[in-house]
XYZ file of C-alpha atoms in Angstrom:
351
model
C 22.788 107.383 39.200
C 23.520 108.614 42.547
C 19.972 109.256 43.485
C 18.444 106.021 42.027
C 21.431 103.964 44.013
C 19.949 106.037 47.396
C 16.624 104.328 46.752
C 17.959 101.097 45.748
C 19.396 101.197 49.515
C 15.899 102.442 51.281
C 14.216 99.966 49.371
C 16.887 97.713 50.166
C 17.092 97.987 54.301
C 12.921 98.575 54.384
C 12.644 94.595 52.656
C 15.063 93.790 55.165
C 13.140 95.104 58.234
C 9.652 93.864 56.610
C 11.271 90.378 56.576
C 11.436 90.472 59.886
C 7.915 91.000 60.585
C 6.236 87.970 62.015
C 2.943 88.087 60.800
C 5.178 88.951 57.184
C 7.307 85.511 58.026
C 3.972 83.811 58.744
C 2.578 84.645 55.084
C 4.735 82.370 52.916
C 3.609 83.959 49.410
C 4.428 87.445 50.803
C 8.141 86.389 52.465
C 8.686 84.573 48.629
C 7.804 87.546 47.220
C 9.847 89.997 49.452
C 12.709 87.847 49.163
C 12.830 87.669 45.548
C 12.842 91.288 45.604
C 15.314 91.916 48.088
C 17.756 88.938 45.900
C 17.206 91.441 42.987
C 18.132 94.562 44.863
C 21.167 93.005 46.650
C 23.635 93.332 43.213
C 22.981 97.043 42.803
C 23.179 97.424 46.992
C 26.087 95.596 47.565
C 27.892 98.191 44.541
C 26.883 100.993 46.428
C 28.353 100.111 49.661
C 31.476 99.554 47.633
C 31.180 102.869 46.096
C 30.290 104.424 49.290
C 33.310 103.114 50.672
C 36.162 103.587 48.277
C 34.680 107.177 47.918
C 35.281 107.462 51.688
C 38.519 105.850 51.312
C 39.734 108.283 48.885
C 38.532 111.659 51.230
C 40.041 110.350 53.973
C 44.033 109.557 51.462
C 43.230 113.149 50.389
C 43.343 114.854 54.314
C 46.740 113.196 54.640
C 48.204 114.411 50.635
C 50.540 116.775 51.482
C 51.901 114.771 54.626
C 55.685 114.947 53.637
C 56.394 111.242 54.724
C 52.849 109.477 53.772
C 52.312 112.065 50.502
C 53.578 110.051 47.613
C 52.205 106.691 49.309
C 48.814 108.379 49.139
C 48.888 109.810 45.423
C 49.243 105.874 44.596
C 46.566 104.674 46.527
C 44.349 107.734 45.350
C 45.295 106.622 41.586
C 44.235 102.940 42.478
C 41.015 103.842 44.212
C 39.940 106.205 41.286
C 40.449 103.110 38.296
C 38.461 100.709 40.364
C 35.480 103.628 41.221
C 35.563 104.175 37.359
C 35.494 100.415 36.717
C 32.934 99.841 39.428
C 30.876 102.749 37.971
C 30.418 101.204 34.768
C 29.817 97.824 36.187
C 26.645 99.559 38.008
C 25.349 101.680 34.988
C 24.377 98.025 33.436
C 23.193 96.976 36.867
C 20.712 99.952 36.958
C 19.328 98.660 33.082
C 15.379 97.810 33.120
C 16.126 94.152 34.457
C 13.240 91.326 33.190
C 11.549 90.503 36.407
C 11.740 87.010 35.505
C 15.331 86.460 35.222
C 15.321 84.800 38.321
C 12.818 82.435 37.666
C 13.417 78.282 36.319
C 12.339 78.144 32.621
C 10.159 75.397 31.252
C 11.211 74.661 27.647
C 9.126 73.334 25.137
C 11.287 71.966 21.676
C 9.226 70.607 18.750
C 10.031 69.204 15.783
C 8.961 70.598 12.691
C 9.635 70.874 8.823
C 11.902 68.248 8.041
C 9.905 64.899 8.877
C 12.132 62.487 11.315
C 15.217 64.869 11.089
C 13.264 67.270 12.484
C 11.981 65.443 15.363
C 15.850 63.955 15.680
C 17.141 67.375 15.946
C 14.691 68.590 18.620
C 15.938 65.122 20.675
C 19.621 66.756 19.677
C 18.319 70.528 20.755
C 16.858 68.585 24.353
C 20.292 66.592 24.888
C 22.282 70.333 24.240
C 20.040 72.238 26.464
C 20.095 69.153 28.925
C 24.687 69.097 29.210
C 24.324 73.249 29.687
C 22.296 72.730 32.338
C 24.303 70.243 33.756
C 27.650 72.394 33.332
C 25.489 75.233 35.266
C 25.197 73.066 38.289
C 21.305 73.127 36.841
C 18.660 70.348 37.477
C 16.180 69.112 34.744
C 12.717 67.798 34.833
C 10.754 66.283 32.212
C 6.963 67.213 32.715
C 5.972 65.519 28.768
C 7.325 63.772 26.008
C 6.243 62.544 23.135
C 9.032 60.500 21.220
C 9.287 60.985 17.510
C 8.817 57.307 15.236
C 12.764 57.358 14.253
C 14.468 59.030 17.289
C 14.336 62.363 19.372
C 10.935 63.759 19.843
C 8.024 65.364 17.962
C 7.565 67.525 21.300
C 9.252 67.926 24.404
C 8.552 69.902 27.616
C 11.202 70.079 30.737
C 11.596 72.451 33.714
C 15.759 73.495 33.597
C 15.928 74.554 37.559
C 18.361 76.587 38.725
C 19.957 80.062 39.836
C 19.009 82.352 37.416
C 18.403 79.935 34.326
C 15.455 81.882 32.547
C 17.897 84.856 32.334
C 20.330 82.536 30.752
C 17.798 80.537 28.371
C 15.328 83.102 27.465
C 16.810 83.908 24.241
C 16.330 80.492 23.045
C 13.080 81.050 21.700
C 12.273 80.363 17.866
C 13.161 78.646 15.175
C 16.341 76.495 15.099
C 17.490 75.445 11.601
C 20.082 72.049 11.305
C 21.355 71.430 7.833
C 23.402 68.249 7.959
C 23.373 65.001 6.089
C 20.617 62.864 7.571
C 20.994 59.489 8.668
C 18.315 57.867 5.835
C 20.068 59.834 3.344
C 21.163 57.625 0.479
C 22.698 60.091 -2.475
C 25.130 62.352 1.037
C 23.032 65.022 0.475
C 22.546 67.896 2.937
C 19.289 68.466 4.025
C 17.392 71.104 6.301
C 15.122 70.839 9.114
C 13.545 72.905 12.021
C 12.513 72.489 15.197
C 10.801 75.245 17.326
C 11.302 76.310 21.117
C 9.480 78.275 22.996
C 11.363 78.787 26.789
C 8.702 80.420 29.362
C 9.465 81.467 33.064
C 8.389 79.574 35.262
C 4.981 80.721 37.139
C 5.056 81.060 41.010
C 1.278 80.968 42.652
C 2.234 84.625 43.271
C 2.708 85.418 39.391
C -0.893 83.769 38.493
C -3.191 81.883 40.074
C -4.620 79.106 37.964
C -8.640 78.751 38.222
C -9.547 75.249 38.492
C -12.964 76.051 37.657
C -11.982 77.128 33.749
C -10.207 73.798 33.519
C -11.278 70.489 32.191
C -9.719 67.635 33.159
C -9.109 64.327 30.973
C -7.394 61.071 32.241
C -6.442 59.158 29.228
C -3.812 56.009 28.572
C -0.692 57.059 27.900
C 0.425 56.452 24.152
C 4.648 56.565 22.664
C 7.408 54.867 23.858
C 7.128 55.332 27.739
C 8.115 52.212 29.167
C 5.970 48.893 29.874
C 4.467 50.797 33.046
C 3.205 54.168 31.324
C 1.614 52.676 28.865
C -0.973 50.031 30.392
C -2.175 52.578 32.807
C -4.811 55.015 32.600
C -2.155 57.448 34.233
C -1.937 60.641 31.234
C -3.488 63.584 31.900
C -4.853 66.323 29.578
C -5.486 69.744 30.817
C -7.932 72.021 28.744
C -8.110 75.667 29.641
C -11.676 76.429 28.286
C -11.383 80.729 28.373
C -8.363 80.231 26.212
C -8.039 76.723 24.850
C -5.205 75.946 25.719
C -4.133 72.777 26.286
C -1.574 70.805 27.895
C -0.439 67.079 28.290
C 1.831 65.302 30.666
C 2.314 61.302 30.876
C 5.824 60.913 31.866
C 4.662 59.176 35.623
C 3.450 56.037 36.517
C 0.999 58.036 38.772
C -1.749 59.312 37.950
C -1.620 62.492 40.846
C 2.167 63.191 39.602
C 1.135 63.850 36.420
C -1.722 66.047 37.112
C 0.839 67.951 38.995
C 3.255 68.689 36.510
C 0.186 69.063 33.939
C -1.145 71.878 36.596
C 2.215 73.902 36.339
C 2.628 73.412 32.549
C -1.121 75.142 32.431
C 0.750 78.053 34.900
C 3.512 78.841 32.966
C 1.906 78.665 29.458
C -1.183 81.330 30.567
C 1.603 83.236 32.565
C 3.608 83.240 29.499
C 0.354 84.386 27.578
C -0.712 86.908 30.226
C 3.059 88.829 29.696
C 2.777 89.052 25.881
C -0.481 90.839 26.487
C 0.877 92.599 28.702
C 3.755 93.679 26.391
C 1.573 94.729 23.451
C -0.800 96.642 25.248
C 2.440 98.852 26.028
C 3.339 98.315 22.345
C 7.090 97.357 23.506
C 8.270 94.219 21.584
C 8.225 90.995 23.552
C 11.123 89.515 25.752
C 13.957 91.862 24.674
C 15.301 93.610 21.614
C 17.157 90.685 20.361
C 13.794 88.632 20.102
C 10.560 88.914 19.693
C 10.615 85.547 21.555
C 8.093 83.912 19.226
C 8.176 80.886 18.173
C 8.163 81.148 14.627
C 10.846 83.921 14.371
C 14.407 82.286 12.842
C 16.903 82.779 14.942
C 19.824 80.120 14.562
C 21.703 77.872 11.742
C 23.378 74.682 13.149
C 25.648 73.896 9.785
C 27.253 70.365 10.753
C 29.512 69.960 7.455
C 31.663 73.612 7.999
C 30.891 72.928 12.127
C 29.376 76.156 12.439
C 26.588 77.843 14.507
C 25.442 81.150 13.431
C 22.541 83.659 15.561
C 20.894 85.693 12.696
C 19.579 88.026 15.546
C 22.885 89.495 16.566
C 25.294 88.242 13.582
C 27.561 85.752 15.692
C 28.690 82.732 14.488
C 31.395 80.368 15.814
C 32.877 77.479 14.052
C 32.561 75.106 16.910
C 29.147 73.562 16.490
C 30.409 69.765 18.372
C 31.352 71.829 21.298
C 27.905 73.652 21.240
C 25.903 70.412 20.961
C 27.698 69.341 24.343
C 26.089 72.113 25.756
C 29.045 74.824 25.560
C 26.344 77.334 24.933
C 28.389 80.040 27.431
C 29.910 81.984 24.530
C 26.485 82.565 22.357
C 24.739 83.440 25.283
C 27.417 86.053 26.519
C 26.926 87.513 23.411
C 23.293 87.341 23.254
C 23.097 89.400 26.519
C 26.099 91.993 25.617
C 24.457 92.960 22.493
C 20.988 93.444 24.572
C 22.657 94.993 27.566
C 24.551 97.725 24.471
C 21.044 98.337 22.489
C 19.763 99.549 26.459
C 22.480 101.619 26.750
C 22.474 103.152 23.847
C 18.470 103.708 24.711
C 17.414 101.932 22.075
């Protein structure tokens, strides 16, 4: 541990000196990129100085032990030092776990609905509104980059950049299928029904993370179509991206303008072959996708919304609380706590 905190610090203070290179500074990919490393270095760096330190502390309480007057004094202060290095210890063996590279990043969110008709499309408006009052609670900032609302409420699809410190480490486990069984609004007899919607939650791509050929994409400007407001829809302002090596393709129409919504079109395209680029990444090193709780795809089931017992259960890691209207206000803290305890435990035990 010792020797891995050691080059946590070289790495640490060499960042710091690079940074202060002026042909570095003058290279603003490179000074992004250095300080993004150096922000994920700091947690572990910062521990070390505070181990460094209370180990010092506790040498120099040790010199003075058998001083008659300052001896007992000493023994207590010796006693305290020792809990918080053992605390402090354990605090850094998670730091030092194989951290995502991407937790960092902003996540861009995609909810659609899917088996279950209208309910379907109504829960993935409820899923967006959820996702939308964590963010909010975070101190987060959301942006819609396409929408396509469903005929009876919410939406048949749904993409939005969630902004913030740290949100794709926070959000990343919300990929797959999320099931709502509730009694739906059309429903005559009070029966329960069940639904689905699917999310997929990406990290956002930097230029530095994958540069997007404009060559391999077509470009379509098309009227917008859905409920978008008087505006939107009679101009020729929607824009479809087409990524021609991989077909992929990609819609935005949220802006009056036609330029805004090539823009947010563009960084859709980034994340989503980004997003593609990692899982081949992943299984070419035959390592499952994301993390162990996940295999982050959208098909996999990971979560029950039950309205009539108020319950929300994750099927990955067996948690369920019986607060499902606090959830849907977006007081998602205590499932995603225990998402990322039960990953950090399955690294520790190696697994």
């Amino acid at each position: 541990m010792i020797e891995r905190l050691e080059t946590i610090e070289s790495k640490y203070n060499e960042i710091s000196k690079e940074l202060m290179n002026p042909e570095v500074l003058s290279d603003i990919n490179k000074t992004l990129k250095l300080n993004k490393e150096l922000s994920d270095l700091k947690e572990s760096y910062d521990a070390y100085q505070k181990l460094k330190k209370i180990d010092n502390d506790i040498e120099a309480d040790r010199m003075v032990i058998d001083d008659p007057e300052l001896g007992e004094m000493v023994k207590e202060e010796i006693k305290d030092l020792e809990e918080k290095k053992e605390k402090l210890l354990k605090d850094i063996e998670i730091m030092l776990l194989p951290k995502d590279p991407n937790d960092g990043k902003n996540v861009v969110i995609e909810i659609r609905g899917a088996a279950g008709g209208d309910e379907a499309n109504i829960f993935a408006g409820d899923l967006y509104r959820m996702y939308s009052k964590y963010a909010e609670k975070q101190g987060w900032k959301i942006e819609v980059y396409n929408e396509e609302p469903g005929e009876a409420g919410g939406y048949s699809q749904i993409e939005f950049l969630v902004k913030g410190d740290n949100a794709y480490s926070k959000l990343k486990y919300e990929s797959g299928a999320h099931r709502v069984q509730r009694v739906p609004a059309t429903e005559t007899q009070g029966r329960v029904h069940t639904s689905t919607a699917t999310v997929l939650a990406m990290p956002e791509a930097e230029d530095f993370d994958f540069k997007l050929d404009m060559s391999e994409i077509r470009i379509d400007i098309t009227r917008s179509s859905g409920c978008g407001g008087q505006g939107v829809n009679t101009t020729d302002s929607a824009v479809r991206l087409t990524h021609i090596p991989t077909g992929t393709i990609v819609y935005s129409q949220t802006e009056r303008s036609q330029i805004k919504n090539k823009e947010k079109a563009i960084k859709i395209m980034q994340t989503r072959l980004y997003d593609l680029k990692l899982k081949e990444q992943e299984e070419k090193l035959g390592v499952e996708r994301r993390s162990k709780i996940g295999t982050g795809d959208r098909s996999e089931k990971i979560r029950t919304y039950n309205y009539p017992q108020n319950r929300v259960t994750d099927h990955r890691i067996g948690f369920t609380t019986k607060q499902l209207d606090r959830v849907m206000e977006g007081a998602m803290d205590e499932i995603i706590e225990a998402l990322i305890t039960e990953d950090q435990t399955r690294k520790l035990r190696g697994e």
